[in-house]
XYZ file of C-alpha atoms in Angstrom:
256
model
C 65.810 159.713 81.442
C 69.923 159.430 81.913
C 71.353 158.998 85.305
C 75.336 158.674 85.839
C 77.731 158.641 88.718
C 81.257 159.758 88.752
C 83.871 160.144 91.463
C 85.751 163.133 89.708
C 88.638 163.029 92.449
C 88.484 166.505 93.087
C 85.814 168.929 91.113
C 87.879 172.039 91.006
C 90.946 169.976 89.304
C 88.419 168.301 87.005
C 86.263 171.250 86.491
C 86.623 171.486 82.707
C 86.237 167.941 82.287
C 82.891 167.824 84.130
C 81.690 170.512 82.368
C 82.668 169.125 78.915
C 81.152 165.910 79.928
C 77.762 167.400 81.058
C 77.748 169.353 77.558
C 78.287 166.304 75.563
C 76.518 163.672 77.506
C 73.562 165.817 78.752
C 72.498 163.369 81.629
C 69.441 164.456 83.437
C 71.111 163.719 86.785
C 74.712 163.359 87.551
C 75.876 162.023 91.098
C 79.267 163.327 92.045
C 81.651 161.981 94.587
C 85.087 163.024 96.188
C 84.440 166.850 95.548
C 87.166 167.759 97.933
C 85.706 171.244 98.389
C 83.335 172.836 100.728
C 79.982 174.080 99.243
C 81.328 177.752 99.205
C 84.065 176.552 96.749
C 81.960 174.540 94.410
C 81.814 175.758 90.770
C 78.286 176.628 90.838
C 78.342 179.087 88.114
C 80.159 176.882 85.675
C 77.852 174.076 86.273
C 74.903 176.419 85.893
C 76.520 177.572 82.539
C 76.296 174.131 81.423
C 72.613 173.692 82.243
C 72.258 172.136 85.694
C 71.530 172.898 89.179
C 73.474 171.771 91.853
C 72.850 170.048 95.387
C 75.953 169.927 97.144
C 77.208 168.659 100.413
C 80.887 169.217 100.553
C 83.786 169.102 102.889
C 87.468 170.811 102.809
C 89.965 168.782 101.338
C 88.214 165.370 101.765
C 85.131 163.757 100.584
C 81.999 165.562 99.334
C 79.023 164.671 97.207
C 76.757 166.177 94.915
C 73.716 165.912 92.668
C 73.760 168.073 89.455
C 70.395 168.085 87.508
C 68.697 169.896 84.836
C 65.680 170.397 86.865
C 66.218 171.842 90.119
C 66.614 169.054 92.801
C 64.101 169.094 95.308
C 63.640 167.673 99.037
C 67.471 167.469 99.600
C 68.904 165.529 102.469
C 72.507 165.861 103.487
C 73.932 163.047 105.326
C 72.374 159.872 106.965
C 70.589 161.994 109.396
C 70.684 159.258 112.000
C 72.198 161.206 115.001
C 75.622 159.876 114.807
C 78.652 162.302 115.173
C 80.031 161.997 111.878
C 81.515 164.696 109.743
C 82.367 163.231 106.839
C 80.547 164.396 103.685
C 79.435 161.092 102.028
C 75.593 161.146 101.213
C 73.137 163.144 99.531
C 69.617 162.613 98.306
C 67.021 164.566 96.287
C 64.222 163.961 93.872
C 64.768 164.717 90.125
C 61.931 164.140 87.684
C 60.096 161.998 90.118
C 62.959 159.813 90.963
C 64.649 159.650 94.385
C 68.409 160.151 93.524
C 70.931 159.232 96.062
C 74.845 160.175 95.597
C 77.014 158.136 97.983
C 80.763 158.080 98.710
C 81.422 154.914 100.881
C 84.675 154.947 103.186
C 87.531 153.059 101.338
C 88.297 151.109 104.500
C 92.107 151.223 104.102
C 93.575 148.133 105.798
C 91.445 145.206 106.809
C 90.451 145.428 110.777
C 91.688 149.248 110.871
C 89.547 151.702 112.384
C 88.625 152.884 108.995
C 87.581 149.242 107.970
C 85.316 148.692 110.979
C 83.897 152.528 110.027
C 83.376 151.349 106.640
C 81.424 148.407 107.785
C 79.294 150.427 109.947
C 78.619 153.064 107.619
C 76.878 150.362 105.216
C 74.758 149.335 108.187
C 73.672 152.975 108.662
C 73.029 153.400 105.103
C 70.747 150.018 105.306
C 68.925 151.750 108.339
C 68.295 155.051 106.475
C 66.442 153.099 103.557
C 64.742 151.009 105.863
C 63.382 153.780 107.892
C 62.896 156.643 105.365
C 61.956 154.827 102.214
C 59.758 151.675 100.810
C 61.387 149.311 97.897
C 58.216 150.378 95.645
C 59.540 154.069 95.400
C 61.491 154.836 92.316
C 64.965 155.330 93.376
C 68.525 155.205 91.978
C 71.222 155.102 94.488
C 74.615 156.120 92.519
C 77.984 156.229 94.023
C 81.546 155.149 94.588
C 80.530 152.280 96.800
C 84.537 151.039 97.240
C 83.281 147.544 96.978
C 83.493 145.085 94.097
C 80.463 142.755 94.288
C 81.905 139.783 92.738
C 85.077 137.832 91.201
C 83.960 139.100 87.933
C 84.465 142.734 89.187
C 88.110 142.711 89.678
C 90.991 142.024 87.327
C 92.641 139.154 89.308
C 90.424 137.622 92.008
C 92.933 135.353 93.521
C 95.171 138.661 93.826
C 92.562 140.783 95.238
C 90.919 138.105 97.758
C 91.258 139.292 101.120
C 92.255 142.855 100.239
C 90.009 145.999 101.228
C 87.544 146.485 98.415
C 86.896 142.830 98.053
C 86.946 141.052 101.347
C 83.849 138.875 101.946
C 82.720 141.147 104.881
C 82.629 144.142 102.660
C 80.626 142.255 99.597
C 78.470 140.536 102.582
C 77.528 144.173 103.735
C 76.852 145.645 100.598
C 74.492 142.812 99.835
C 72.788 143.371 103.268
C 72.264 147.034 101.558
C 70.959 145.325 98.492
C 68.282 143.694 100.488
C 66.376 146.525 100.765
C 65.326 145.746 97.189
C 68.210 147.077 95.079
C 69.263 145.763 91.428
C 72.698 146.606 90.004
C 71.798 148.128 86.815
C 75.284 147.105 85.094
C 75.058 143.557 85.992
C 71.316 143.119 85.268
C 72.070 144.216 81.527
C 75.436 142.514 81.400
C 75.459 139.423 83.511
C 78.736 138.067 82.251
C 80.685 141.044 81.021
C 83.583 142.242 82.898
C 83.917 146.059 82.902
C 85.717 148.087 85.213
C 85.178 151.652 86.691
C 88.389 152.377 88.592
C 92.162 151.770 87.647
C 95.041 152.762 89.924
C 97.422 155.670 88.437
C 100.292 153.656 89.187
C 101.874 150.817 87.529
C 100.087 151.446 84.181
C 97.138 149.829 85.748
C 94.630 151.565 83.150
C 96.631 150.619 80.010
C 96.755 147.130 81.393
C 93.116 147.297 82.241
C 93.834 146.304 85.794
C 90.965 147.783 87.240
C 87.833 146.888 89.477
C 84.353 147.839 89.308
C 83.545 149.756 92.281
C 81.278 152.464 91.113
C 77.466 151.305 90.902
C 73.947 152.456 89.976
C 71.291 150.255 92.052
C 67.844 150.599 91.328
C 64.361 150.070 93.041
C 61.880 147.356 91.697
C 59.647 149.990 89.892
C 62.637 151.221 87.729
C 63.953 147.929 86.671
C 61.386 147.308 83.927
C 62.394 150.972 82.374
C 66.278 150.026 82.433
C 67.190 150.094 78.805
C 71.013 150.808 79.155
C 73.844 151.004 81.136
C 77.711 151.194 80.725
C 80.932 152.532 81.785
C 82.545 155.738 79.750
C 85.926 154.273 79.877
C 87.081 156.987 77.220
C 86.523 159.500 80.148
C 89.500 157.826 82.054
C 91.865 158.907 79.182
C 93.729 162.019 78.200
C 95.386 164.669 80.397
C 94.776 164.716 84.217
C 91.784 162.419 84.434
C 89.858 160.977 87.734
C 91.013 157.592 88.416
C 87.325 156.775 88.172
C 85.298 156.602 85.224
C 81.702 157.793 84.868
C 78.874 155.108 84.795
C 75.500 155.882 83.470
C 72.095 154.217 83.178
C 69.145 155.176 80.771
C 65.636 154.676 81.670
C 62.786 154.609 78.975
C 59.571 156.960 79.759
């Protein structure tokens, strides 16, 4: 079973790239983030023609998440469902092939200590409560997404320069670790404990050609799936070419 995650940075602007990637790589499930469109404007037909069903939680102009799958996703949940008045479309979950799949688009946080930064930290606390109240660590689950946090110094191109900046502050890294105490394994780091690879590069200042990136797109696994994990990597090639997203897809493979 192959599951991937990709912040497409506008599904309509990247529609052909998305369809081409699906046809080429044939994932069983793909978690999408930053759709930047409503459910109505999502390209369901193009995705269907590529062989995929789509569960979508969209929002006009901003945010938006989806799960695409060869099998129709079931038991779809949109949002953290915790009674908080939050209009941001950042979370969707569904069951695909016996695995609970989550697509999450964590808040960016903008400036440290800004309202957006405080909202980001609280969003992670809400996610942890969601997991604790709705799931158990022994359930097969994959959480994919743009988490907007680089967990460790190896996950940024220049730790000294990044220290104290949003995406890499200690409070952000700590709150991500708190979520992981639910029982989540970082698929890429589990298989590649010392390898430095990135998933996001700024459009500016030749960041991609210079490989000045960060690893903020992650696939997390619950314990039952870890023994089945045989591969995980970043599709850096998809960041190349005309009008790419600033994120590259991250994928994993589970043996039967």
